[in-house]
XYZ file of C-alpha atoms in Angstrom:
188
model
C 0.009 -0.015 0.008
C 1.579 3.305 -1.082
C 0.162 5.140 1.928
C 1.897 2.719 4.328
C 5.228 3.532 2.729
C 4.472 7.247 2.638
C 3.515 7.355 6.320
C 6.951 5.983 7.282
C 8.879 8.723 5.452
C 10.316 11.750 7.268
C 7.869 14.675 7.048
C 10.422 16.898 5.307
C 11.121 14.364 2.566
C 7.667 13.853 1.150
C 4.731 15.570 -0.543
C 1.169 14.451 -1.198
C -1.424 15.479 -3.735
C -4.998 14.293 -4.164
C -6.795 14.946 -7.433
C -10.030 13.733 -8.930
C -9.456 11.052 -11.564
C -11.295 13.153 -14.142
C -8.454 15.706 -13.798
C -5.708 13.177 -14.464
C -3.795 15.856 -16.395
C -2.956 17.391 -12.979
C -0.649 14.501 -12.100
C 2.261 16.543 -13.502
C 3.807 13.518 -15.182
C 5.260 15.646 -17.970
C 7.335 17.693 -15.538
C 8.244 14.638 -13.503
C 9.417 12.618 -16.511
C 11.261 15.592 -18.021
C 13.172 16.030 -14.771
C 14.988 12.710 -15.535
C 18.582 12.916 -16.640
C 19.535 9.226 -16.469
C 16.717 6.773 -15.836
C 13.054 6.161 -15.187
C 11.709 2.951 -13.675
C 7.940 2.568 -13.983
C 5.587 0.329 -12.026
C 2.366 0.079 -13.997
C -0.747 -1.938 -14.657
C -1.689 -1.642 -18.291
C 0.429 1.466 -19.004
C -2.696 3.468 -19.816
C -0.885 6.596 -18.552
C 0.791 6.850 -21.993
C -2.564 7.939 -23.397
C -2.778 10.988 -21.093
C -2.125 14.570 -22.027
C -1.071 17.441 -19.817
C -1.409 20.983 -21.223
C -1.723 19.502 -24.751
C 1.500 17.548 -24.314
C 1.159 13.806 -24.796
C 2.932 11.581 -22.320
C 3.929 9.305 -25.192
C 5.611 12.227 -26.899
C 7.548 13.035 -23.691
C 8.738 9.420 -23.443
C 9.887 9.616 -27.075
C 11.729 12.847 -26.318
C 13.446 11.204 -23.345
C 14.386 8.128 -25.392
C 16.060 10.418 -27.944
C 18.117 11.879 -25.054
C 19.127 8.270 -24.161
C 17.272 8.286 -20.838
C 17.040 4.626 -19.687
C 13.323 3.709 -19.387
C 12.284 0.391 -17.861
C 8.658 -0.609 -17.333
C 7.085 -3.503 -15.489
C 3.400 -3.934 -16.310
C 0.746 -6.422 -17.298
C 1.217 -7.583 -20.841
C -2.185 -9.059 -21.698
C -4.951 -8.666 -24.243
C -6.278 -5.534 -22.527
C -2.895 -3.772 -22.626
C -1.569 -4.901 -26.026
C -2.431 -1.647 -27.819
C -0.589 0.411 -25.177
C 2.381 -1.953 -25.287
C 2.604 -1.688 -29.081
C 2.401 2.109 -28.898
C 5.182 2.416 -26.362
C 7.436 -0.093 -28.127
C 6.999 1.932 -31.350
C 9.278 4.485 -29.641
C 12.164 1.997 -29.969
C 11.642 1.966 -33.770
C 11.396 5.732 -33.928
C 14.691 6.311 -32.034
C 16.494 3.350 -33.562
C 17.465 1.409 -30.442
C 15.848 -0.407 -27.521
C 15.323 2.706 -25.436
C 12.330 1.327 -23.575
C 12.417 -2.075 -21.924
C 8.984 -3.537 -21.042
C 8.581 -6.696 -18.969
C 5.445 -8.545 -17.912
C 4.659 -8.682 -14.193
C 1.309 -8.477 -12.439
C 2.181 -6.392 -9.433
C 0.202 -3.906 -7.316
C 2.423 -0.799 -7.418
C 1.692 2.182 -9.634
C 4.334 4.833 -9.903
C 7.886 5.601 -10.940
C 11.408 6.270 -9.761
C 13.248 9.120 -11.378
C 17.114 9.226 -11.254
C 17.417 7.992 -7.675
C 15.946 11.345 -6.630
C 12.180 10.911 -6.419
C 9.798 8.045 -5.907
C 6.229 8.784 -7.090
C 3.590 6.322 -6.007
C -0.048 6.565 -7.045
C -3.087 5.164 -5.324
C -6.536 5.166 -6.815
C -9.622 5.475 -4.641
C -12.933 4.627 -6.291
C -16.125 6.178 -4.923
C -18.020 2.909 -5.541
C -15.761 1.110 -3.058
C -16.964 3.301 -0.183
C -20.193 3.969 1.657
C -22.428 6.790 0.423
C -20.902 10.158 1.318
C -17.467 8.860 2.298
C -15.791 9.859 -0.951
C -17.037 12.716 -3.131
C -15.525 11.266 -6.348
C -12.863 8.900 -7.666
C -9.406 10.078 -6.604
C -5.784 9.686 -7.432
C -3.555 10.155 -4.418
C 0.010 10.942 -5.430
C 2.822 10.326 -2.968
C 6.189 11.948 -3.841
C 9.042 10.691 -1.721
C 12.508 12.263 -1.722
C 14.049 10.057 0.952
C 17.220 8.357 -0.332
C 16.690 5.198 1.743
C 13.149 4.659 0.525
C 14.133 5.391 -3.057
C 16.989 2.841 -2.833
C 14.598 0.318 -1.265
C 12.072 0.921 -4.077
C 14.779 0.434 -6.684
C 15.631 -2.926 -5.136
C 11.934 -3.874 -5.293
C 11.836 -2.749 -8.938
C 14.965 -4.706 -9.888
C 13.675 -7.821 -8.116
C 10.358 -7.586 -10.021
C 12.203 -6.803 -13.253
C 14.574 -9.736 -12.884
C 11.679 -12.121 -12.324
C 9.387 -10.577 -14.901
C 8.727 -12.374 -18.148
C 10.240 -11.085 -21.402
C 7.409 -9.945 -23.676
C 8.433 -11.043 -27.172
C 6.662 -14.430 -27.140
C 3.728 -13.017 -25.157
C 3.207 -10.306 -27.757
C 3.190 -12.830 -30.626
C 0.599 -14.960 -28.865
C -1.467 -11.931 -27.884
C -1.470 -10.770 -31.472
C -2.980 -14.145 -32.429
C -5.741 -13.615 -29.858
C -6.183 -10.049 -31.075
C -6.652 -11.380 -34.657
C -9.232 -13.873 -33.433
C -11.131 -11.097 -31.639
C -11.171 -9.019 -34.859
C -12.612 -11.985 -36.753
C -15.420 -12.262 -34.117
C -16.885 -8.939 -35.172
């Protein structure tokens, strides 16, 4: 649980932001990603964040920009039939920049967030109104936890690398998912 981690961090080394999910452009991912000078490690579900825009700037465009600057981008996410379009879109960046700038691995894991250059850990938690009693939550929320504590960032990197090392490569998965995708098209 991201909040459990956040609550253990020194008060002066953390920030929190709560925003309604319908204002996802207020997550400030563009600024966060552009602050990277070396690497970005991303914990994701179906990498749907790549479809977001902030102030008319597409997240996918920002990731392409960073790949051109040779920023190391590693992503662990679910690689399944629901995420295949997003996976293909993000891997297209590798073709655009001419090298494997973005490494995607399959792992079903609960964390959502990223680590930027050993300097910030951003974790995101989603709270859905439907999961609560009437009146407890006004609307669906994203709670963003920014952590600037070196020890917690290093711990999170170890978690990332452990998940990454045990995650499945996606090449064969993608080929098989494309077969399923073709079958789904033929069902129409």
